[in-house]
Coordinates of C-alpha atoms in Angstrom, one line a residue:
X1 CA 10.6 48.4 -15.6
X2 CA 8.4 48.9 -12.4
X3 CA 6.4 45.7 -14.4
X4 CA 9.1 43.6 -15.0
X5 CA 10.3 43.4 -11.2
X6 CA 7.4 42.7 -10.1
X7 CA 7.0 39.7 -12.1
X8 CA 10.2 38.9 -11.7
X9 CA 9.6 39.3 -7.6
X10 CA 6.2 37.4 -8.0
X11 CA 8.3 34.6 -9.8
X12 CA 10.8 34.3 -7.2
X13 CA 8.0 33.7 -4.4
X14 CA 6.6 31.5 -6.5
X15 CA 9.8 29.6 -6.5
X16 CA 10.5 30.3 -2.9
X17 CA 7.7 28.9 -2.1
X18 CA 7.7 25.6 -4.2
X19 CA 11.2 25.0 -2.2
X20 CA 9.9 26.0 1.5
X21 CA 7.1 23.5 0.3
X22 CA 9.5 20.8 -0.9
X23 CA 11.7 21.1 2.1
X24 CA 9.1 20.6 4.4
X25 CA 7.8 17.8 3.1
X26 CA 11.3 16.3 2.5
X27 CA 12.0 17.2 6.1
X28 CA 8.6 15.3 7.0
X29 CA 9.6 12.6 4.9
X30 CA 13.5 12.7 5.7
X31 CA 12.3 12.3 10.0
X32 CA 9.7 9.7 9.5
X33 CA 12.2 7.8 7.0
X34 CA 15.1 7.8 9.9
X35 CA 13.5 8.7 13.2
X36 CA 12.5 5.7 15.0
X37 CA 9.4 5.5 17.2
X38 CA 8.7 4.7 20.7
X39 CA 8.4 0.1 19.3
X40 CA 11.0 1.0 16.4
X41 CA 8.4 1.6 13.7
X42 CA 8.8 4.6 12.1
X43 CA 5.8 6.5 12.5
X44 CA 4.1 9.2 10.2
X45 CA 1.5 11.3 11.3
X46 CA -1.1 12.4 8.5
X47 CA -4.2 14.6 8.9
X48 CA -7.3 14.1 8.3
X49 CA -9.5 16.5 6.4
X50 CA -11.2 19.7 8.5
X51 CA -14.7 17.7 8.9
X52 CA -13.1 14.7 10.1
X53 CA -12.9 12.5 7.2
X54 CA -9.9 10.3 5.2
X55 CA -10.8 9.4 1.8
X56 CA -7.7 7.3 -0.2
X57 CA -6.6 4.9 -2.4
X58 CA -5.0 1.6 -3.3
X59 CA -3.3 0.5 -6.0
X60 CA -0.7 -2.8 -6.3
X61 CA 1.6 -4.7 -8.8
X62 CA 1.3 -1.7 -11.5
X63 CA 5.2 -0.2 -12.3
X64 CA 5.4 -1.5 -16.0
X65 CA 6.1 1.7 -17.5
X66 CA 2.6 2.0 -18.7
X67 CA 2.0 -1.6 -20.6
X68 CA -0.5 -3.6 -19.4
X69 CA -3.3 -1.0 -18.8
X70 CA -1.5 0.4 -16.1
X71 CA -1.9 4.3 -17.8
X72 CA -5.4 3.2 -18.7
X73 CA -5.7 2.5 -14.7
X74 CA -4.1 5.5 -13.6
X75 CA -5.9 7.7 -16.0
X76 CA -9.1 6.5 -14.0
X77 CA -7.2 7.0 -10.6
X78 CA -6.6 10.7 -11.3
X79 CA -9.9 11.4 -12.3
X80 CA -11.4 9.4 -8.7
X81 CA -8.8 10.7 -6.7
X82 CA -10.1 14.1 -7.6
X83 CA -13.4 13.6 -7.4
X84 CA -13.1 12.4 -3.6
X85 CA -10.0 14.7 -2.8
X86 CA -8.0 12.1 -1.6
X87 CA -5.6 12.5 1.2
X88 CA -2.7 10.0 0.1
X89 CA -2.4 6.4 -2.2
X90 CA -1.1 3.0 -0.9
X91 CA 0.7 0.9 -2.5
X92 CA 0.3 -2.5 -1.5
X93 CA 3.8 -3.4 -3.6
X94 CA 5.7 -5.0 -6.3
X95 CA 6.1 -1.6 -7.6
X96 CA 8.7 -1.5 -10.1
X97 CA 8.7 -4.7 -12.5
X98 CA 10.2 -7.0 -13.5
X99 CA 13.5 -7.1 -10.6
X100 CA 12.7 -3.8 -8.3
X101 CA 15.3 -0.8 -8.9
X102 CA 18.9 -1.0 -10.2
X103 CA 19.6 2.2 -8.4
X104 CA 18.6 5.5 -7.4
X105 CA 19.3 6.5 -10.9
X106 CA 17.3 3.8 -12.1
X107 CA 14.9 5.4 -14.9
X108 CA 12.2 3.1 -14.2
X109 CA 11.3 5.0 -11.3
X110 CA 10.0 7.8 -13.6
X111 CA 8.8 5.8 -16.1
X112 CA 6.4 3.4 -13.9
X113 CA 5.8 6.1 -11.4
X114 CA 6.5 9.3 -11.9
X115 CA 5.6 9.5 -16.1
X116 CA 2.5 7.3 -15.6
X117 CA 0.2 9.0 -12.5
X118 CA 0.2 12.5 -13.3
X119 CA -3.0 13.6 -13.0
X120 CA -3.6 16.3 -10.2
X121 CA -6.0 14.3 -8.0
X122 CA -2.8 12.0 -7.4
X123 CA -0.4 14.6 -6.3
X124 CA -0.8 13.2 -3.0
X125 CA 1.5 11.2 -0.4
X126 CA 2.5 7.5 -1.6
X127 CA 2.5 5.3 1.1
X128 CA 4.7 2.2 -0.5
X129 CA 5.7 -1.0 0.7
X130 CA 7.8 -3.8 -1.1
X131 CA 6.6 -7.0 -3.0
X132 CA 8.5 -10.0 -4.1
X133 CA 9.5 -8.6 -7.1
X134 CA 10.8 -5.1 -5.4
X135 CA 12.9 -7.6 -3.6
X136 CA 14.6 -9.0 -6.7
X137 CA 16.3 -5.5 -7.8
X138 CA 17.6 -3.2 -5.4
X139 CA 15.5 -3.0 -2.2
X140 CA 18.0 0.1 -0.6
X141 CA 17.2 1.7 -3.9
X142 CA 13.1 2.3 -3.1
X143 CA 13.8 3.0 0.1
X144 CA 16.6 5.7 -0.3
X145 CA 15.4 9.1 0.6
X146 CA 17.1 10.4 -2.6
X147 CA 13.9 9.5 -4.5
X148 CA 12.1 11.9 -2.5
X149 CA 14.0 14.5 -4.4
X150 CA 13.0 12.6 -8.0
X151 CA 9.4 12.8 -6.6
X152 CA 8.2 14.1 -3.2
X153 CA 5.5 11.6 -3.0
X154 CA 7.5 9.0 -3.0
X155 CA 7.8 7.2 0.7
X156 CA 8.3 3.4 0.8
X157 CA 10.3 1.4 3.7
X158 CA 9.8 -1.9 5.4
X159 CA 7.3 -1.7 8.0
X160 CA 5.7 1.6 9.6
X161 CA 3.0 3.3 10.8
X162 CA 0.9 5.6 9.3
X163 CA -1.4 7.7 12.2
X164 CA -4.1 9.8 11.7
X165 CA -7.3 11.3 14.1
X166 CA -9.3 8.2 12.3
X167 CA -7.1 5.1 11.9
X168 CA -3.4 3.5 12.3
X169 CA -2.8 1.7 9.2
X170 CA 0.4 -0.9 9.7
X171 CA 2.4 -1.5 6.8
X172 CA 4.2 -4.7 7.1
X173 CA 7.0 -6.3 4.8
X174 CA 5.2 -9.1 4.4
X175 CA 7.9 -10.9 1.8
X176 CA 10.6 -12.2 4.2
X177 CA 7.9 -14.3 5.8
X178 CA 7.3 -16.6 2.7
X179 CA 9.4 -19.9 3.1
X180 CA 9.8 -20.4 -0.7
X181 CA 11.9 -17.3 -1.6
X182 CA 14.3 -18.8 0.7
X183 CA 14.4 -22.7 0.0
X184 CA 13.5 -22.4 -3.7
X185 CA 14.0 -19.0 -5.3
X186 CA 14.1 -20.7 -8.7
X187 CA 16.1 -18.1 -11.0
X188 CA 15.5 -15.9 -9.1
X189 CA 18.3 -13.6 -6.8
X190 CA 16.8 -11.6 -3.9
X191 CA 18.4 -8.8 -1.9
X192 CA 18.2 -9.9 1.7
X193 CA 20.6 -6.5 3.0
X194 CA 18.5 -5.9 6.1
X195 CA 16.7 -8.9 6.6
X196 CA 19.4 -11.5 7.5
X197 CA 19.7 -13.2 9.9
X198 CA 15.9 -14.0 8.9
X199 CA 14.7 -15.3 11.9
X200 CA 15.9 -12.5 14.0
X201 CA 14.7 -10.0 12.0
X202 CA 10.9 -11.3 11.7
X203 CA 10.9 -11.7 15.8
X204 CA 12.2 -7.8 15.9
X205 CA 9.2 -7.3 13.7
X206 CA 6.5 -9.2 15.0
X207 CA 7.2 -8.0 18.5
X208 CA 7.5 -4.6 17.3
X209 CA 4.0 -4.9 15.6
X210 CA 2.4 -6.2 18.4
X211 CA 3.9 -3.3 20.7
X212 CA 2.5 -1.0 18.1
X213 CA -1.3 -2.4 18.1
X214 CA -0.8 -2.5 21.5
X215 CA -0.3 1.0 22.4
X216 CA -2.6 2.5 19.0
X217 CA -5.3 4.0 20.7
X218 CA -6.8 4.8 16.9
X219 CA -10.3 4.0 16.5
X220 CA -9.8 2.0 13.3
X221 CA -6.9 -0.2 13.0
X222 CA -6.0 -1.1 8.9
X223 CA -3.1 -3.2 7.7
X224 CA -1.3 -3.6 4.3
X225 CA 0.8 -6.4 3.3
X226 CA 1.9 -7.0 -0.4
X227 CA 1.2 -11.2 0.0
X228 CA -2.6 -11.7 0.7
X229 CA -3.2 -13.6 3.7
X230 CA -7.0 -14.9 2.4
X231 CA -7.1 -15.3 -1.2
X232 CA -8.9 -16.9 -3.9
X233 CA -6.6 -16.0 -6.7
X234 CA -3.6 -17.2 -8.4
X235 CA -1.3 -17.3 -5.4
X236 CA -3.9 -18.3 -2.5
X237 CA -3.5 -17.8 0.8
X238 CA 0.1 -17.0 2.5
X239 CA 0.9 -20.2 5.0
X240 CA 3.2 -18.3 7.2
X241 CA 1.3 -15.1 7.2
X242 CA -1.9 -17.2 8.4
X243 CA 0.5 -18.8 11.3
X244 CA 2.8 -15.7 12.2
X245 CA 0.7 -12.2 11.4
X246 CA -2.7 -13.4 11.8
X247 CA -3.0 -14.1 14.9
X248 CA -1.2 -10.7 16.3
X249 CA -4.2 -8.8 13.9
X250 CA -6.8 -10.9 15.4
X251 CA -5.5 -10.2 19.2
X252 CA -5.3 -6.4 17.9
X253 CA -9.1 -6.2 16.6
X254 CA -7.8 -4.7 13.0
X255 CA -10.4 -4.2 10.8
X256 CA -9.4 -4.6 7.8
X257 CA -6.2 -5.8 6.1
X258 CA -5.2 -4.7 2.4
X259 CA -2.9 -6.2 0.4
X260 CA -1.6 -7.2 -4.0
X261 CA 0.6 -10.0 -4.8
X262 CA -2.8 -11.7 -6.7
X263 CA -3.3 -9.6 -9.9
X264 CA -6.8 -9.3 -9.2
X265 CA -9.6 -7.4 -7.0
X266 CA -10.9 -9.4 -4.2
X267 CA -13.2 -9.2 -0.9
X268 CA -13.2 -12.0 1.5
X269 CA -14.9 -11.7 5.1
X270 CA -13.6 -13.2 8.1
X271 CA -15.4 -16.4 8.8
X272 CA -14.8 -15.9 12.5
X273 CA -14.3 -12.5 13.5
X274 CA -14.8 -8.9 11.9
X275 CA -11.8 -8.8 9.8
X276 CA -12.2 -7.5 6.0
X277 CA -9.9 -9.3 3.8
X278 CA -9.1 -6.8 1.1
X279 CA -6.6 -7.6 -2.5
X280 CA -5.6 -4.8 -4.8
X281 CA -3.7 -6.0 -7.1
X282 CA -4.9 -5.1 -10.5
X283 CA -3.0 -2.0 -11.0
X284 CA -1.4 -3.2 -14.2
X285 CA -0.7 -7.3 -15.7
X286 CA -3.5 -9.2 -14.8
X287 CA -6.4 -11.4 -16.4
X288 CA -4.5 -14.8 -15.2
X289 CA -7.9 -16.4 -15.5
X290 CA -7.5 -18.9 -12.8
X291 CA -9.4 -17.6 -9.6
X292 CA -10.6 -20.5 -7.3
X293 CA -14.0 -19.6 -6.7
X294 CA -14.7 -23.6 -6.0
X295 CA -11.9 -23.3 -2.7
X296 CA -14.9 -21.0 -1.2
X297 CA -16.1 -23.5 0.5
X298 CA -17.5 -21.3 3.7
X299 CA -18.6 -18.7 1.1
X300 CA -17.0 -15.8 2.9
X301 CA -15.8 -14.2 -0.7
X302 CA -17.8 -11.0 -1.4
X303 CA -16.2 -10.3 -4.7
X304 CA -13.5 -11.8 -7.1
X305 CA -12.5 -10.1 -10.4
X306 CA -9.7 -11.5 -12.8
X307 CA -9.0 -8.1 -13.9
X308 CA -7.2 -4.4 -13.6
X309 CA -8.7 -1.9 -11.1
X310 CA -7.8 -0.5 -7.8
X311 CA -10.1 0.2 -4.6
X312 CA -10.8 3.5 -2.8
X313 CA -12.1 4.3 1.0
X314 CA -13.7 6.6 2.2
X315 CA -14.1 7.1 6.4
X316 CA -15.2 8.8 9.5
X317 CA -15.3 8.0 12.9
X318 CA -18.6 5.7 12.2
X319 CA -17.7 3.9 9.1
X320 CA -15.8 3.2 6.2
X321 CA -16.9 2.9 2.8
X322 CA -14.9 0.4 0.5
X323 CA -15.1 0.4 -3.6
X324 CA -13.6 -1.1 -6.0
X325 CA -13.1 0.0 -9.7
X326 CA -12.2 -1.6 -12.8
X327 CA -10.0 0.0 -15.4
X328 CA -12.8 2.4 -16.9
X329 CA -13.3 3.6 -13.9
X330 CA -16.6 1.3 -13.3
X331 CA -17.7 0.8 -9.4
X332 CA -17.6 -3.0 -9.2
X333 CA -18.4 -3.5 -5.7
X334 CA -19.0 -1.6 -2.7
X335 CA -18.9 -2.1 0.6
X336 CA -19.4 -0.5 4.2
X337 CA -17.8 -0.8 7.4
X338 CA -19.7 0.5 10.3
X339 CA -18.1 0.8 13.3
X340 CA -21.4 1.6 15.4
X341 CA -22.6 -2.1 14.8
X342 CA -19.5 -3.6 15.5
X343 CA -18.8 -1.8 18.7
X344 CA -22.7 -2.9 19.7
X345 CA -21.8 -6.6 19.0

Protein backbone atom coordinates (compact mmCIF):
# COMPACT_ATOMS: atom_id res chain seq x y z
CA UNK A 1 0.00 0.00 0.00
CA UNK A 2 2.69 2.49 1.54
CA UNK A 3 4.51 1.43 -2.16
CA UNK A 4 1.82 2.04 -4.22
CA UNK A 5 1.15 5.83 -3.13
CA UNK A 6 4.25 6.61 -3.43
CA UNK A 7 4.52 5.72 -6.91
CA UNK A 8 1.44 6.86 -7.49
CA UNK A 9 2.61 10.48 -5.70
CA UNK A 10 5.94 10.22 -7.64
CA UNK A 11 3.76 9.87 -10.90
CA UNK A 12 1.68 12.70 -10.21
CA UNK A 13 4.86 15.17 -9.81
CA UNK A 14 6.02 13.70 -12.63
CA UNK A 15 2.96 14.93 -14.41
CA UNK A 16 2.70 18.05 -12.51
CA UNK A 17 5.74 18.88 -13.51
CA UNK A 18 5.58 18.11 -17.31
CA UNK A 19 2.44 20.67 -17.15
CA UNK A 20 4.11 23.54 -14.94
CA UNK A 21 6.92 22.92 -17.70
CA UNK A 22 4.47 23.07 -20.68
CA UNK A 23 2.63 26.03 -19.30
CA UNK A 24 5.56 27.99 -18.98
CA UNK A 25 6.86 27.53 -22.10
CA UNK A 26 3.38 28.06 -23.68
CA UNK A 27 3.16 31.19 -21.52
CA UNK A 28 6.72 32.16 -23.02
CA UNK A 29 5.52 31.31 -26.29
CA UNK A 30 1.81 32.55 -25.92
CA UNK A 31 3.55 36.54 -24.85
CA UNK A 32 6.20 36.59 -27.45
CA UNK A 33 3.52 35.33 -30.09
CA UNK A 34 1.02 38.43 -29.02
CA UNK A 35 2.98 40.91 -27.06
CA UNK A 36 4.41 43.46 -29.26
CA UNK A 37 7.77 45.13 -28.69
CA UNK A 38 9.00 48.54 -28.20
CA UNK A 39 9.34 48.77 -32.98
CA UNK A 40 6.32 46.22 -33.11
CA UNK A 41 8.47 43.15 -33.57
CA UNK A 42 7.68 40.64 -31.26
CA UNK A 43 10.64 39.96 -29.41
CA UNK A 44 11.89 36.59 -27.66
CA UNK A 45 14.54 36.48 -25.37
CA UNK A 46 16.67 33.14 -25.35
CA UNK A 47 19.62 32.33 -23.08
CA UNK A 48 22.70 31.44 -23.85
CA UNK A 49 24.46 28.50 -22.22
CA UNK A 50 26.27 29.17 -18.53
CA UNK A 51 29.92 29.73 -20.30
CA UNK A 52 28.63 32.02 -22.66
CA UNK A 53 28.17 30.21 -25.76
CA UNK A 54 25.03 29.55 -28.47
CA UNK A 55 25.46 26.54 -30.57
CA UNK A 56 22.18 25.88 -33.18
CA UNK A 57 20.95 24.87 -36.22
CA UNK A 58 19.34 25.43 -39.57
CA UNK A 59 17.34 23.59 -41.57
CA UNK A 60 14.84 24.82 -44.73
CA UNK A 61 12.36 23.46 -47.40
CA UNK A 62 12.18 19.86 -45.47
CA UNK A 63 8.11 19.18 -44.33
CA UNK A 64 7.47 16.26 -46.90
CA UNK A 65 6.40 13.89 -44.44
CA UNK A 66 9.63 12.13 -44.55
CA UNK A 67 10.15 11.55 -48.58
CA UNK A 68 12.91 12.98 -50.09
CA UNK A 69 15.59 12.18 -47.47
CA UNK A 70 14.12 14.49 -45.14
CA UNK A 71 14.10 11.48 -42.09
CA UNK A 72 17.57 10.56 -43.52
CA UNK A 73 18.44 14.40 -42.76
CA UNK A 74 16.82 14.66 -39.53
CA UNK A 75 18.18 11.45 -38.35
CA UNK A 76 21.70 13.22 -38.74
CA UNK A 77 20.21 16.43 -37.07
CA UNK A 78 19.44 14.55 -33.87
CA UNK A 79 22.49 12.96 -33.55
CA UNK A 80 24.58 16.77 -34.23
CA UNK A 81 22.25 18.53 -32.25
CA UNK A 82 23.19 16.30 -29.37
CA UNK A 83 26.51 16.20 -29.86
CA UNK A 84 26.87 20.14 -29.58
CA UNK A 85 23.78 20.58 -27.13
CA UNK A 86 22.04 22.87 -29.16
CA UNK A 87 20.02 25.70 -27.84
CA UNK A 88 17.16 25.91 -30.49
CA UNK A 89 16.72 25.17 -34.68
CA UNK A 90 15.78 27.70 -37.36
CA UNK A 91 13.89 27.27 -39.93
CA UNK A 92 14.52 29.29 -42.75
CA UNK A 93 10.82 28.18 -44.36
CA UNK A 94 8.66 26.47 -46.80
CA UNK A 95 7.95 24.18 -44.00
CA UNK A 96 4.95 22.22 -44.81
CA UNK A 97 4.80 21.08 -48.66
CA UNK A 98 3.30 21.16 -51.15
CA UNK A 99 0.45 24.38 -50.23
CA UNK A 100 1.40 25.24 -46.35
CA UNK A 101 -1.42 24.01 -43.71
CA UNK A 102 -5.15 23.41 -44.31
CA UNK A 103 -5.71 24.10 -40.71
CA UNK A 104 -4.76 23.71 -37.26
CA UNK A 105 -5.96 20.24 -37.46
CA UNK A 106 -4.02 19.77 -40.43
CA UNK A 107 -2.15 16.22 -39.96
CA UNK A 108 0.77 17.28 -41.90
CA UNK A 109 1.93 19.20 -39.08
CA UNK A 110 2.78 15.90 -37.30
CA UNK A 111 3.77 14.11 -40.07
CA UNK A 112 6.51 16.62 -41.53
CA UNK A 113 7.35 17.91 -38.11
CA UNK A 114 6.43 16.43 -35.29
CA UNK A 115 6.77 12.36 -36.57
CA UNK A 116 9.97 13.14 -38.53
CA UNK A 117 12.57 15.12 -35.87
CA UNK A 118 12.27 13.17 -32.89
CA UNK A 119 15.43 12.57 -31.77
CA UNK A 120 16.33 14.14 -28.19
CA UNK A 121 19.08 16.52 -29.38
CA UNK A 122 16.09 18.33 -31.29
CA UNK A 123 13.74 18.80 -28.42
CA UNK A 124 14.66 22.32 -28.60
CA UNK A 125 12.93 25.71 -29.52
CA UNK A 126 11.87 26.04 -33.46
CA UNK A 127 12.36 29.29 -34.52
CA UNK A 128 10.15 29.23 -37.92
CA UNK A 129 9.41 31.63 -40.56
CA UNK A 130 7.27 31.18 -43.76
CA UNK A 131 8.35 30.38 -47.42
CA UNK A 132 6.40 30.66 -50.69
CA UNK A 133 4.96 27.51 -50.36
CA UNK A 134 3.74 28.12 -46.52
CA UNK A 135 2.03 30.97 -48.23
CA UNK A 136 -0.01 28.84 -50.53
CA UNK A 137 -1.99 26.87 -47.70
CA UNK A 138 -3.09 28.43 -44.73
CA UNK A 139 -0.61 31.00 -43.40
CA UNK A 140 -2.96 31.80 -39.87
CA UNK A 141 -2.68 28.07 -39.55
CA UNK A 142 1.42 28.00 -38.79
CA UNK A 143 1.19 30.80 -36.96
CA UNK A 144 -1.79 29.96 -34.56
CA UNK A 145 -0.64 29.37 -31.11
CA UNK A 146 -2.79 26.23 -31.02
CA UNK A 147 0.08 24.38 -32.48
CA UNK A 148 2.11 25.05 -29.51
CA UNK A 149 -0.23 22.69 -27.75
CA UNK A 150 0.36 19.82 -30.79
CA UNK A 151 4.12 20.58 -30.21
CA UNK A 152 5.76 23.08 -27.79
CA UNK A 153 8.50 23.75 -30.10
CA UNK A 154 6.72 24.95 -32.52
CA UNK A 155 6.97 29.08 -32.89
CA UNK A 156 6.65 30.53 -36.33
CA UNK A 157 5.21 34.16 -37.24
CA UNK A 158 6.09 36.82 -39.74
CA UNK A 159 8.96 38.80 -38.68
CA UNK A 160 10.57 38.94 -35.01
CA UNK A 161 13.38 39.05 -32.95
CA UNK A 162 15.05 36.59 -31.39
CA UNK A 163 17.70 38.20 -28.39
CA UNK A 164 20.19 36.55 -26.69
CA UNK A 165 23.60 37.76 -24.39
CA UNK A 166 25.44 36.96 -27.97
CA UNK A 167 23.37 38.00 -30.94
CA UNK A 168 19.83 39.43 -32.33
CA UNK A 169 18.93 37.26 -35.07
CA UNK A 170 15.94 39.11 -37.36
CA UNK A 171 13.56 36.93 -38.85
CA UNK A 172 12.03 38.59 -41.79
CA UNK A 173 8.94 37.44 -44.11
CA UNK A 174 10.84 37.76 -46.89
CA UNK A 175 7.90 36.36 -49.45
CA UNK A 176 5.60 39.42 -49.79
CA UNK A 177 8.62 41.23 -51.23
CA UNK A 178 8.82 39.12 -54.46
CA UNK A 179 7.00 40.91 -57.41
CA UNK A 180 6.07 37.69 -59.20
CA UNK A 181 3.72 36.06 -56.61
CA UNK A 182 1.76 39.05 -57.12
CA UNK A 183 1.79 39.80 -61.10
CA UNK A 184 2.09 36.09 -62.14
CA UNK A 185 1.24 33.47 -59.43
CA UNK A 186 0.77 30.94 -62.21
CA UNK A 187 -1.73 28.21 -60.58
CA UNK A 188 -0.93 29.14 -57.86
CA UNK A 189 -3.45 30.84 -54.88
CA UNK A 190 -1.73 32.60 -52.00
CA UNK A 191 -3.09 33.73 -48.75
CA UNK A 192 -2.39 37.48 -48.45
CA UNK A 193 -4.74 37.79 -44.85
CA UNK A 194 -2.27 40.21 -43.19
CA UNK A 195 -0.28 41.39 -45.81
CA UNK A 196 -2.66 43.51 -47.93
CA UNK A 197 -2.56 46.43 -48.70
CA UNK A 198 1.15 45.22 -49.78
CA UNK A 199 2.78 48.22 -49.99
CA UNK A 200 1.75 49.40 -46.62
CA UNK A 201 2.55 46.55 -44.95
CA UNK A 202 6.26 46.12 -46.36
CA UNK A 203 6.92 50.02 -45.26
CA UNK A 204 5.49 49.02 -41.54
CA UNK A 205 8.09 46.34 -41.91
CA UNK A 206 11.06 47.80 -43.22
CA UNK A 207 10.77 50.74 -40.88
CA UNK A 208 10.19 48.44 -38.12
CA UNK A 209 13.40 46.46 -39.04
CA UNK A 210 15.41 49.32 -39.19
CA UNK A 211 14.08 50.62 -35.67
CA UNK A 212 15.06 47.24 -34.42
CA UNK A 213 18.87 47.20 -35.81
CA UNK A 214 18.82 50.38 -34.70
CA UNK A 215 18.35 50.07 -31.14
CA UNK A 216 20.06 46.08 -30.86
CA UNK A 217 22.89 46.73 -28.90
CA UNK A 218 23.80 42.76 -29.45
CA UNK A 219 27.29 42.16 -30.39
CA UNK A 220 26.42 39.98 -33.40
CA UNK A 221 23.56 40.86 -35.55
CA UNK A 222 22.13 37.47 -37.82
CA UNK A 223 19.25 37.52 -40.20
CA UNK A 224 17.02 34.78 -41.78
CA UNK A 225 14.87 35.16 -44.67
CA UNK A 226 13.31 32.05 -46.59
CA UNK A 227 14.31 33.85 -50.34
CA UNK A 228 18.18 34.07 -50.59
CA UNK A 229 19.25 37.44 -51.38
CA UNK A 230 22.90 36.11 -53.09
CA UNK A 231 22.48 32.91 -54.70
CA UNK A 232 23.94 30.74 -57.12
CA UNK A 233 21.24 28.12 -57.26
CA UNK A 234 18.17 27.46 -58.94
CA UNK A 235 16.30 30.63 -58.00
CA UNK A 236 19.27 33.26 -57.95
CA UNK A 237 19.36 36.17 -56.34
CA UNK A 238 15.95 37.98 -54.93
CA UNK A 239 15.72 41.58 -57.06
CA UNK A 240 13.65 43.22 -54.47
CA UNK A 241 15.36 41.89 -51.52
CA UNK A 242 18.79 43.27 -53.04
CA UNK A 243 16.88 46.77 -53.50
CA UNK A 244 14.62 46.89 -50.27
CA UNK A 245 16.36 44.65 -47.26
CA UNK A 246 19.90 44.94 -48.34
CA UNK A 247 20.69 48.04 -47.85
CA UNK A 248 18.90 48.41 -44.16
CA UNK A 249 21.43 45.03 -43.26
CA UNK A 250 24.32 46.81 -44.70
CA UNK A 251 23.56 50.22 -42.75
CA UNK A 252 22.96 47.80 -39.58
CA UNK A 253 26.52 46.00 -39.95
CA UNK A 254 24.65 42.27 -39.76
CA UNK A 255 26.93 39.66 -40.08
CA UNK A 256 25.50 37.26 -41.53
CA UNK A 257 22.15 36.50 -43.22
CA UNK A 258 20.66 32.90 -43.48
CA UNK A 259 18.14 31.90 -45.61
CA UNK A 260 16.26 28.27 -48.02
CA UNK A 261 14.13 28.91 -50.95
CA UNK A 262 17.31 27.24 -53.24
CA UNK A 263 17.25 23.41 -52.40
CA UNK A 264 20.78 23.43 -51.87
CA UNK A 265 23.85 24.46 -49.27
CA UNK A 266 25.60 27.57 -50.21
CA UNK A 267 28.30 30.23 -48.93
CA UNK A 268 28.73 33.37 -50.71
CA UNK A 269 30.95 36.41 -49.17
CA UNK A 270 30.11 39.82 -49.53
CA UNK A 271 32.19 41.34 -52.21
CA UNK A 272 32.06 44.69 -50.51
CA UNK A 273 31.50 44.49 -47.00
CA UNK A 274 31.69 41.71 -44.13
CA UNK A 275 28.40 40.15 -44.79
CA UNK A 276 28.21 36.09 -44.91
CA UNK A 277 25.68 35.05 -47.30
CA UNK A 278 24.36 31.80 -45.92
CA UNK A 279 21.43 29.13 -47.94
CA UNK A 280 20.05 26.12 -46.06
CA UNK A 281 17.93 24.76 -48.02
CA UNK A 282 18.52 21.03 -48.35
CA UNK A 283 16.46 19.80 -45.63
CA UNK A 284 14.54 17.48 -47.91
CA UNK A 285 13.80 17.63 -52.22
CA UNK A 286 16.78 18.73 -53.77
CA UNK A 287 19.47 17.64 -56.34
CA UNK A 288 17.91 20.13 -59.14
CA UNK A 289 21.32 19.91 -60.73
CA UNK A 290 21.48 23.38 -62.10
CA UNK A 291 23.75 25.62 -59.78
CA UNK A 292 25.39 28.59 -61.74
CA UNK A 293 28.71 28.27 -60.68
CA UNK A 294 29.74 30.25 -64.13
CA UNK A 295 27.41 33.64 -62.72
CA UNK A 296 30.45 33.76 -60.06
CA UNK A 297 32.01 36.07 -61.80
CA UNK A 298 33.75 38.01 -58.63
CA UNK A 299 34.38 34.53 -57.15
CA UNK A 300 32.85 35.42 -53.79
CA UNK A 301 31.14 31.75 -53.50
CA UNK A 302 32.88 29.66 -50.79
CA UNK A 303 30.77 26.63 -51.29
CA UNK A 304 27.84 25.29 -53.57
CA UNK A 305 26.28 21.84 -53.07
CA UNK A 306 23.31 20.44 -55.25
CA UNK A 307 22.27 18.39 -52.37
CA UNK A 308 20.34 17.69 -48.82
CA UNK A 309 22.08 18.89 -45.64
CA UNK A 310 21.55 21.55 -43.12
CA UNK A 311 24.27 23.91 -41.41
CA UNK A 312 25.04 24.35 -37.66
CA UNK A 313 26.83 27.43 -35.54
CA UNK A 314 28.51 27.50 -32.98
CA UNK A 315 29.42 31.16 -31.12
CA UNK A 316 30.91 33.27 -28.37
CA UNK A 317 31.52 36.70 -27.96
CA UNK A 318 34.76 36.35 -30.36
CA UNK A 319 33.50 34.24 -33.13
CA UNK A 320 31.34 32.08 -34.76
CA UNK A 321 31.90 28.84 -36.28
CA UNK A 322 29.69 27.85 -39.42
CA UNK A 323 29.37 24.08 -40.85
CA UNK A 324 27.63 22.61 -43.07
CA UNK A 325 26.58 18.81 -43.39
CA UNK A 326 25.29 16.72 -45.97
CA UNK A 327 22.65 14.01 -45.41
CA UNK A 328 25.15 11.42 -43.61
CA UNK A 329 26.01 13.66 -41.44
CA UNK A 330 29.45 14.58 -43.43
CA UNK A 331 31.08 18.21 -42.56
CA UNK A 332 31.20 19.72 -45.97
CA UNK A 333 32.53 22.96 -45.27
CA UNK A 334 33.41 25.03 -42.45
CA UNK A 335 33.77 28.27 -41.77
CA UNK A 336 34.78 30.99 -39.01
CA UNK A 337 33.62 34.24 -38.21
CA UNK A 338 35.85 36.24 -35.95
CA UNK A 339 34.66 39.13 -34.54
CA UNK A 340 38.21 40.31 -33.13
CA UNK A 341 39.45 40.89 -36.74
CA UNK A 342 36.60 42.50 -37.88
CA UNK A 343 36.27 44.96 -35.08
CA UNK A 344 40.26 45.63 -35.83
CA UNK A 345 39.42 46.45 -39.56
Amino acid sequence: MVVAMVAASMASGLRTKAMAELCCYLTVALCAFLVPSFAKLTTIEHPVKPNRSLSFLVVGDWGRKGFYNQSEVAFQMGRIGEKLKIDFVISTGDNFYDNGLTSVYDPAFRDSFTNIYTAKGLQKPWYSVLGNHDYRGNVEAQLNPILRSVDKRWICMRSFVLKTELVDIFFVDTTPFVDKYFTDPEDHTYDWKGVEPRKNYLSSLIKDLKAEMRNSTALWKFAVGHHAIKSLGHHGDTAQLIKFLLPVLKDNNVDVYMNGHDHCLEHITSMNGAMQYLTSGGGSKAWRGDLKPDDDINHSAKFLYDGQGFMSVEMNENEAMILFYDVEGLILHQWMISKQLRSAV
